[in-house]
Amino acid sequence: MTSPLPSAADPSVLDLAPVLPVVVLADAADAVPLARALVAGGLPAIEVTLRTPAALEAIRAIAGEVPEAVVGAGTVVTPQQVDAVTAAGARFLVSPGWTEALLTAMRASGVPFLPGVSTASEVVALLERGVREMKFFPAQAAGGTAYLRSLAGPLPQARFCPTGGIGPATAPEYLSLPNVGCVGGSWMVPADAVADRDWGRIEELARTAAGLRDAGGTCR
């Protein structure tokens, strides 16, 4: 049974866990055990990217069989994809960038969304449209923690999920920033572990990732 969509009283996607796993699945049959491993490790929010033909079915399976997971769709780049993933049960949307048409479709979907930005002008444009939560992508290539720290002063109302090139060594510094709610990454779902269906390893990696939080730039 599909989980209910988030309501205004629900916590933001940025606040569910310090790390948002970015998942690429070639086989939809792996979706449910992978999601259960991530949830067991303390990472309930899961971004399934639309990079493979199996993505829609994977979202549908997680939404239907792992109600404790908050499954979302990533790499959403067209209004048609917005319709498809929300019909499949996606509870949030993540895009690498945005256009007016895509933003309109994401807003109309009724589920939370994180449009991608990499410049101050894009952030200001979204703030003008009432959007305060965004994906900062590609994080490392676009300036990393130094860039985000620079945005915090003039644009404190914007909050980010930086994604792109972030790993367990760099995540704590991002999480120490006042304008970062969580970070996106795939290090807790390595391709070899997924291929081997080593769900125990993924659960342990997720548990370590879930322990990352703003503590002066250190892991606790």
PDB file of C-alpha atoms in Angstrom:
ATOM      1  CA  MET A   1       0.000   0.000   0.000  1.00  0.00           C
ATOM      2  CA  THR A   2       1.382   3.386  -1.025  1.00  0.00           C
ATOM      3  CA  SER A   3       2.376   5.798   1.728  1.00  0.00           C
ATOM      4  CA  PRO A   4       0.389   9.034   1.961  1.00  0.00           C
ATOM      5  CA  LEU A   5       1.924  12.073   0.345  1.00  0.00           C
ATOM      6  CA  PRO A   6       3.617  14.572   2.644  1.00  0.00           C
ATOM      7  CA  SER A   7       1.396  17.274   4.095  1.00  0.00           C
ATOM      8  CA  ALA A   8       2.261  20.781   5.180  1.00  0.00           C
ATOM      9  CA  ALA A   9       2.820  19.404   8.676  1.00  0.00           C
ATOM     10  CA  ASP A  10       5.393  16.853   7.518  1.00  0.00           C
ATOM     11  CA  PRO A  11       9.104  17.587   7.882  1.00  0.00           C
ATOM     12  CA  SER A  12      10.973  18.877   4.858  1.00  0.00           C
ATOM     13  CA  VAL A  13      12.844  16.361   2.734  1.00  0.00           C
ATOM     14  CA  LEU A  14      15.956  18.287   3.775  1.00  0.00           C
ATOM     15  CA  ASP A  15      15.319  17.402   7.414  1.00  0.00           C
ATOM     16  CA  LEU A  16      14.588  13.665   7.208  1.00  0.00           C
ATOM     17  CA  ALA A  17      18.247  12.591   7.397  1.00  0.00           C
ATOM     18  CA  PRO A  18      21.668  14.176   6.895  1.00  0.00           C
ATOM     19  CA  VAL A  19      22.200  12.249   3.657  1.00  0.00           C
ATOM     20  CA  LEU A  20      19.853  11.692   0.724  1.00  0.00           C
ATOM     21  CA  PRO A  21      20.934   8.509  -1.082  1.00  0.00           C
ATOM     22  CA  VAL A  22      21.074   8.936  -4.853  1.00  0.00           C
ATOM     23  CA  VAL A  23      20.169   5.542  -6.271  1.00  0.00           C
ATOM     24  CA  VAL A  24      20.643   4.236  -9.819  1.00  0.00           C
ATOM     25  CA  LEU A  25      18.966   0.873 -10.409  1.00  0.00           C
ATOM     26  CA  ALA A  26      19.340  -1.316 -13.467  1.00  0.00           C
ATOM     27  CA  ASP A  27      16.968  -3.961 -12.085  1.00  0.00           C
ATOM     28  CA  ALA A  28      13.699  -2.969 -10.427  1.00  0.00           C
ATOM     29  CA  ALA A  29      13.783  -6.249  -8.473  1.00  0.00           C
ATOM     30  CA  ASP A  30      16.567  -4.735  -6.355  1.00  0.00           C
ATOM     31  CA  ALA A  31      14.498  -1.714  -5.350  1.00  0.00           C
ATOM     32  CA  VAL A  32      12.642  -3.119  -2.346  1.00  0.00           C
ATOM     33  CA  PRO A  33      15.568  -4.863  -0.587  1.00  0.00           C
ATOM     34  CA  LEU A  34      17.791  -1.854  -1.255  1.00  0.00           C
ATOM     35  CA  ALA A  35      15.216   0.542   0.180  1.00  0.00           C
ATOM     36  CA  ARG A  36      14.742  -1.667   3.240  1.00  0.00           C
ATOM     37  CA  ALA A  37      18.511  -1.691   3.820  1.00  0.00           C
ATOM     38  CA  LEU A  38      18.723   2.098   3.579  1.00  0.00           C
ATOM     39  CA  VAL A  39      15.772   2.600   5.920  1.00  0.00           C
ATOM     40  CA  ALA A  40      17.206   0.100   8.403  1.00  0.00           C
ATOM     41  CA  GLY A  41      20.455   2.077   8.332  1.00  0.00           C
ATOM     42  CA  GLY A  42      18.652   5.308   9.156  1.00  0.00           C
ATOM     43  CA  LEU A  43      18.196   6.892   5.716  1.00  0.00           C
ATOM     44  CA  PRO A  44      14.436   6.955   5.006  1.00  0.00           C
ATOM     45  CA  ALA A  45      14.490   9.449   2.125  1.00  0.00           C
ATOM     46  CA  ILE A  46      15.612   7.787  -1.115  1.00  0.00           C
ATOM     47  CA  GLU A  47      16.122   9.474  -4.485  1.00  0.00           C
ATOM     48  CA  VAL A  48      15.746   7.032  -7.387  1.00  0.00           C
ATOM     49  CA  THR A  49      17.198   8.685 -10.480  1.00  0.00           C
ATOM     50  CA  LEU A  50      15.528   8.475 -13.878  1.00  0.00           C
ATOM     51  CA  ARG A  51      18.714   7.294 -15.542  1.00  0.00           C
ATOM     52  CA  THR A  52      17.614   3.732 -16.307  1.00  0.00           C
ATOM     53  CA  PRO A  53      14.518   2.090 -17.800  1.00  0.00           C
ATOM     54  CA  ALA A  54      13.942   0.383 -14.425  1.00  0.00           C
ATOM     55  CA  ALA A  55      13.543   3.641 -12.480  1.00  0.00           C
ATOM     56  CA  LEU A  56       9.759   4.040 -12.706  1.00  0.00           C
ATOM     57  CA  GLU A  57       9.065   0.474 -11.687  1.00  0.00           C
ATOM     58  CA  ALA A  58      11.608   0.807  -8.867  1.00  0.00           C
ATOM     59  CA  ILE A  59       9.800   3.879  -7.528  1.00  0.00           C
ATOM     60  CA  ARG A  60       6.467   2.067  -7.798  1.00  0.00           C
ATOM     61  CA  ALA A  61       7.821  -0.953  -5.923  1.00  0.00           C
ATOM     62  CA  ILE A  62       9.336   1.069  -3.076  1.00  0.00           C
ATOM     63  CA  ALA A  63       6.201   3.207  -2.729  1.00  0.00           C
ATOM     64  CA  GLY A  64       4.022   0.105  -2.579  1.00  0.00           C
ATOM     65  CA  GLU A  65       6.130  -2.225  -0.449  1.00  0.00           C
ATOM     66  CA  VAL A  66       8.315  -0.056   1.809  1.00  0.00           C
ATOM     67  CA  PRO A  67       5.900   2.405   3.437  1.00  0.00           C
ATOM     68  CA  GLU A  68       8.517   3.560   5.941  1.00  0.00           C
ATOM     69  CA  ALA A  69      10.617   4.891   3.048  1.00  0.00           C
ATOM     70  CA  VAL A  70      10.070   8.336   1.535  1.00  0.00           C
ATOM     71  CA  VAL A  71      10.845   7.612  -2.091  1.00  0.00           C
ATOM     72  CA  GLY A  72      11.482  10.387  -4.571  1.00  0.00           C
ATOM     73  CA  ALA A  73      12.517  10.741  -8.187  1.00  0.00           C
ATOM     74  CA  GLY A  74      15.748  12.346  -9.302  1.00  0.00           C
ATOM     75  CA  THR A  75      17.042  13.609 -12.648  1.00  0.00           C
ATOM     76  CA  VAL A  76      13.556  14.910 -13.416  1.00  0.00           C
ATOM     77  CA  VAL A  77      13.922  17.180 -16.441  1.00  0.00           C
ATOM     78  CA  THR A  78      10.522  17.291 -18.199  1.00  0.00           C
ATOM     79  CA  PRO A  79       6.913  17.919 -17.195  1.00  0.00           C
ATOM     80  CA  GLN A  80       6.045  14.502 -18.604  1.00  0.00           C
ATOM     81  CA  GLN A  81       8.461  12.870 -16.170  1.00  0.00           C
ATOM     82  CA  VAL A  82       6.832  14.773 -13.309  1.00  0.00           C
ATOM     83  CA  ASP A  83       3.481  13.213 -14.216  1.00  0.00           C
ATOM     84  CA  ALA A  84       4.967   9.732 -14.616  1.00  0.00           C
ATOM     85  CA  VAL A  85       6.880   9.614 -11.342  1.00  0.00           C
ATOM     86  CA  THR A  86       4.096  11.065  -9.229  1.00  0.00           C
ATOM     87  CA  ALA A  87       1.724   8.500 -10.724  1.00  0.00           C
ATOM     88  CA  ALA A  88       4.254   5.833  -9.720  1.00  0.00           C
ATOM     89  CA  GLY A  89       4.222   7.054  -6.113  1.00  0.00           C
ATOM     90  CA  ALA A  90       7.163   9.472  -5.883  1.00  0.00           C
ATOM     91  CA  ARG A  91       6.805  11.632  -2.775  1.00  0.00           C
ATOM     92  CA  PHE A  92       9.320  14.287  -3.809  1.00  0.00           C
ATOM     93  CA  LEU A  93      11.057  15.452  -6.988  1.00  0.00           C
ATOM     94  CA  VAL A  94      14.663  16.446  -7.631  1.00  0.00           C
ATOM     95  CA  SER A  95      15.969  18.094 -10.799  1.00  0.00           C
ATOM     96  CA  PRO A  96      19.515  18.974 -11.890  1.00  0.00           C
ATOM     97  CA  GLY A  97      18.256  22.357 -13.096  1.00  0.00           C
ATOM     98  CA  TRP A  98      14.984  24.079 -13.905  1.00  0.00           C
ATOM     99  CA  THR A  99      12.964  25.887 -16.534  1.00  0.00           C
ATOM    100  CA  GLU A 100       9.659  27.720 -16.152  1.00  0.00           C
ATOM    101  CA  ALA A 101       7.788  24.770 -17.667  1.00  0.00           C
ATOM    102  CA  LEU A 102       9.461  22.249 -15.376  1.00  0.00           C
ATOM    103  CA  LEU A 103       8.977  24.433 -12.306  1.00  0.00           C
ATOM    104  CA  THR A 104       5.288  24.870 -13.128  1.00  0.00           C
ATOM    105  CA  ALA A 105       4.841  21.114 -13.472  1.00  0.00           C
ATOM    106  CA  MET A 106       6.680  20.362 -10.243  1.00  0.00           C
ATOM    107  CA  ARG A 107       4.635  22.926  -8.349  1.00  0.00           C
ATOM    108  CA  ALA A 108       1.401  21.535  -9.822  1.00  0.00           C
ATOM    109  CA  SER A 109       2.344  17.982  -8.777  1.00  0.00           C
ATOM    110  CA  GLY A 110       1.481  18.693  -5.158  1.00  0.00           C
ATOM    111  CA  VAL A 111       4.628  17.004  -3.823  1.00  0.00           C
ATOM    112  CA  PRO A 112       7.799  18.680  -2.493  1.00  0.00           C
ATOM    113  CA  PHE A 113      10.496  19.414  -5.047  1.00  0.00           C
ATOM    114  CA  LEU A 114      14.138  20.463  -5.121  1.00  0.00           C
ATOM    115  CA  PRO A 115      14.987  22.322  -8.343  1.00  0.00           C
ATOM    116  CA  GLY A 116      18.669  22.392  -9.180  1.00  0.00           C
ATOM    117  CA  VAL A 117      20.742  25.575  -9.051  1.00  0.00           C
ATOM    118  CA  SER A 118      24.419  26.429  -9.395  1.00  0.00           C
ATOM    119  CA  THR A 119      24.448  30.246  -9.471  1.00  0.00           C
ATOM    120  CA  ALA A 120      23.261  33.086  -7.255  1.00  0.00           C
ATOM    121  CA  SER A 121      21.008  34.358 -10.048  1.00  0.00           C
ATOM    122  CA  GLU A 122      19.181  31.024 -10.202  1.00  0.00           C
ATOM    123  CA  VAL A 123      18.722  31.082  -6.434  1.00  0.00           C
ATOM    124  CA  VAL A 124      17.298  34.612  -6.547  1.00  0.00           C
ATOM    125  CA  ALA A 125      14.973  33.665  -9.402  1.00  0.00           C
ATOM    126  CA  LEU A 126      13.569  30.750  -7.391  1.00  0.00           C
ATOM    127  CA  LEU A 127      13.202  32.871  -4.254  1.00  0.00           C
ATOM    128  CA  GLU A 128      11.165  35.350  -6.318  1.00  0.00           C
ATOM    129  CA  ARG A 129       8.869  32.433  -7.178  1.00  0.00           C
ATOM    130  CA  GLY A 130       8.461  31.379  -3.562  1.00  0.00           C
ATOM    131  CA  VAL A 131      10.835  28.406  -3.699  1.00  0.00           C
ATOM    132  CA  ARG A 132      13.232  28.248  -0.751  1.00  0.00           C
ATOM    133  CA  GLU A 133      14.534  24.672  -0.870  1.00  0.00           C
ATOM    134  CA  MET A 134      16.849  23.728  -3.712  1.00  0.00           C
ATOM    135  CA  LYS A 135      19.416  21.241  -4.929  1.00  0.00           C
ATOM    136  CA  PHE A 136      22.900  22.720  -5.355  1.00  0.00           C
ATOM    137  CA  PHE A 137      24.391  20.851  -8.312  1.00  0.00           C
ATOM    138  CA  PRO A 138      27.052  19.919  -9.275  1.00  0.00           C
ATOM    139  CA  ALA A 139      28.209  20.816  -5.787  1.00  0.00           C
ATOM    140  CA  GLN A 140      31.947  20.256  -5.914  1.00  0.00           C
ATOM    141  CA  ALA A 141      32.372  21.505  -9.476  1.00  0.00           C
ATOM    142  CA  ALA A 142      30.185  24.571  -8.842  1.00  0.00           C
ATOM    143  CA  GLY A 143      32.248  25.880  -5.936  1.00  0.00           C
ATOM    144  CA  GLY A 144      31.578  23.504  -3.062  1.00  0.00           C
ATOM    145  CA  THR A 145      31.346  24.668   0.523  1.00  0.00           C
ATOM    146  CA  ALA A 146      33.055  27.991  -0.184  1.00  0.00           C
ATOM    147  CA  TYR A 147      30.345  28.959  -2.651  1.00  0.00           C
ATOM    148  CA  LEU A 148      27.492  27.887  -0.395  1.00  0.00           C
ATOM    149  CA  ARG A 149      29.048  29.729   2.546  1.00  0.00           C
ATOM    150  CA  SER A 150      29.167  32.868   0.399  1.00  0.00           C
ATOM    151  CA  LEU A 151      25.454  32.542  -0.427  1.00  0.00           C
ATOM    152  CA  ALA A 152      24.416  32.227   3.226  1.00  0.00           C
ATOM    153  CA  GLY A 153      25.000  35.914   3.982  1.00  0.00           C
ATOM    154  CA  PRO A 154      22.977  37.642   1.238  1.00  0.00           C
ATOM    155  CA  LEU A 155      20.461  34.813   0.743  1.00  0.00           C
ATOM    156  CA  PRO A 156      19.895  33.246   4.176  1.00  0.00           C
ATOM    157  CA  GLN A 157      16.336  32.196   3.323  1.00  0.00           C
ATOM    158  CA  ALA A 158      17.556  29.631   0.758  1.00  0.00           C
ATOM    159  CA  ARG A 159      18.272  26.076   1.940  1.00  0.00           C
ATOM    160  CA  PHE A 160      20.138  23.482  -0.067  1.00  0.00           C
ATOM    161  CA  CYS A 161      20.779  19.818  -0.657  1.00  0.00           C
ATOM    162  CA  PRO A 162      24.207  19.922  -2.328  1.00  0.00           C
ATOM    163  CA  THR A 163      24.831  16.936  -4.597  1.00  0.00           C
ATOM    164  CA  GLY A 164      27.629  16.010  -6.955  1.00  0.00           C
ATOM    165  CA  GLY A 165      31.090  14.815  -6.022  1.00  0.00           C
ATOM    166  CA  ILE A 166      30.347  14.621  -2.286  1.00  0.00           C
ATOM    167  CA  GLY A 167      31.604  11.688  -0.228  1.00  0.00           C
ATOM    168  CA  PRO A 168      31.917  10.726   3.432  1.00  0.00           C
ATOM    169  CA  ALA A 169      35.088  12.808   3.826  1.00  0.00           C
ATOM    170  CA  THR A 170      33.548  16.047   2.525  1.00  0.00           C
ATOM    171  CA  ALA A 171      29.934  15.648   3.688  1.00  0.00           C
ATOM    172  CA  PRO A 172      30.532  16.884   7.270  1.00  0.00           C
ATOM    173  CA  GLU A 173      31.855  20.241   6.075  1.00  0.00           C
ATOM    174  CA  TYR A 174      28.763  20.743   3.930  1.00  0.00           C
ATOM    175  CA  LEU A 175      26.508  19.725   6.824  1.00  0.00           C
ATOM    176  CA  SER A 176      28.170  22.291   9.083  1.00  0.00           C
ATOM    177  CA  LEU A 177      26.871  25.134   6.906  1.00  0.00           C
ATOM    178  CA  PRO A 178      23.748  26.973   8.120  1.00  0.00           C
ATOM    179  CA  ASN A 179      22.072  26.843   4.696  1.00  0.00           C
ATOM    180  CA  VAL A 180      22.536  23.093   4.121  1.00  0.00           C
ATOM    181  CA  GLY A 181      19.804  20.741   5.277  1.00  0.00           C
ATOM    182  CA  CYS A 182      21.243  17.517   3.886  1.00  0.00           C
ATOM    183  CA  VAL A 183      23.651  16.315   1.209  1.00  0.00           C
ATOM    184  CA  GLY A 184      23.013  13.972  -1.686  1.00  0.00           C
ATOM    185  CA  GLY A 185      25.379  11.157  -2.518  1.00  0.00           C
ATOM    186  CA  SER A 186      25.743   7.601  -3.693  1.00  0.00           C
ATOM    187  CA  TRP A 187      28.677   6.336  -1.648  1.00  0.00           C
ATOM    188  CA  MET A 188      26.389   4.258   0.592  1.00  0.00           C
ATOM    189  CA  VAL A 189      24.994   2.433  -2.464  1.00  0.00           C
ATOM    190  CA  PRO A 190      28.173   1.433  -4.334  1.00  0.00           C
ATOM    191  CA  ALA A 191      27.554  -0.267  -7.664  1.00  0.00           C
ATOM    192  CA  ASP A 192      29.395  -3.439  -6.679  1.00  0.00           C
ATOM    193  CA  ALA A 193      27.327  -3.867  -3.514  1.00  0.00           C
ATOM    194  CA  VAL A 194      24.102  -3.429  -5.478  1.00  0.00           C
ATOM    195  CA  ALA A 195      25.308  -5.865  -8.154  1.00  0.00           C
ATOM    196  CA  ASP A 196      26.208  -8.408  -5.450  1.00  0.00           C
ATOM    197  CA  ARG A 197      22.934  -7.713  -3.619  1.00  0.00           C
ATOM    198  CA  ASP A 198      24.976  -7.148  -0.483  1.00  0.00           C
ATOM    199  CA  TRP A 199      22.194  -5.455   1.449  1.00  0.00           C
ATOM    200  CA  GLY A 200      24.018  -5.895   4.761  1.00  0.00           C
ATOM    201  CA  ARG A 201      26.942  -3.835   3.504  1.00  0.00           C
ATOM    202  CA  ILE A 202      24.597  -1.139   2.212  1.00  0.00           C
ATOM    203  CA  GLU A 203      22.773  -1.032   5.547  1.00  0.00           C
ATOM    204  CA  GLU A 204      26.050  -0.529   7.393  1.00  0.00           C
ATOM    205  CA  LEU A 205      27.194   2.193   4.991  1.00  0.00           C
ATOM    206  CA  ALA A 206      23.807   3.878   5.419  1.00  0.00           C
ATOM    207  CA  ARG A 207      24.109   3.712   9.195  1.00  0.00           C
ATOM    208  CA  THR A 208      27.482   5.456   9.038  1.00  0.00           C
ATOM    209  CA  ALA A 209      26.091   8.091   6.680  1.00  0.00           C
ATOM    210  CA  ALA A 210      23.115   8.654   8.965  1.00  0.00           C
ATOM    211  CA  GLY A 211      25.557   9.539  11.739  1.00  0.00           C
ATOM    212  CA  LEU A 212      26.869  12.528   9.788  1.00  0.00           C
ATOM    213  CA  ARG A 213      25.498  15.814  11.016  1.00  0.00           C
ATOM    214  CA  ASP A 214      26.623  19.353  11.644  1.00  0.00           C
ATOM    215  CA  ALA A 215      29.012  19.015  14.554  1.00  0.00           C
ATOM    216  CA  GLY A 216      31.547  21.669  13.720  1.00  0.00           C
ATOM    217  CA  GLY A 217      32.527  19.848  10.553  1.00  0.00           C
ATOM    218  CA  THR A 218      33.167  16.501  12.176  1.00  0.00           C
ATOM    219  CA  CYS A 219      31.477  13.137  12.211  1.00  0.00           C
ATOM    220  CA  ARG A 220      29.866  11.987  15.372  1.00  0.00           C
TER     221      ARG A 220
END
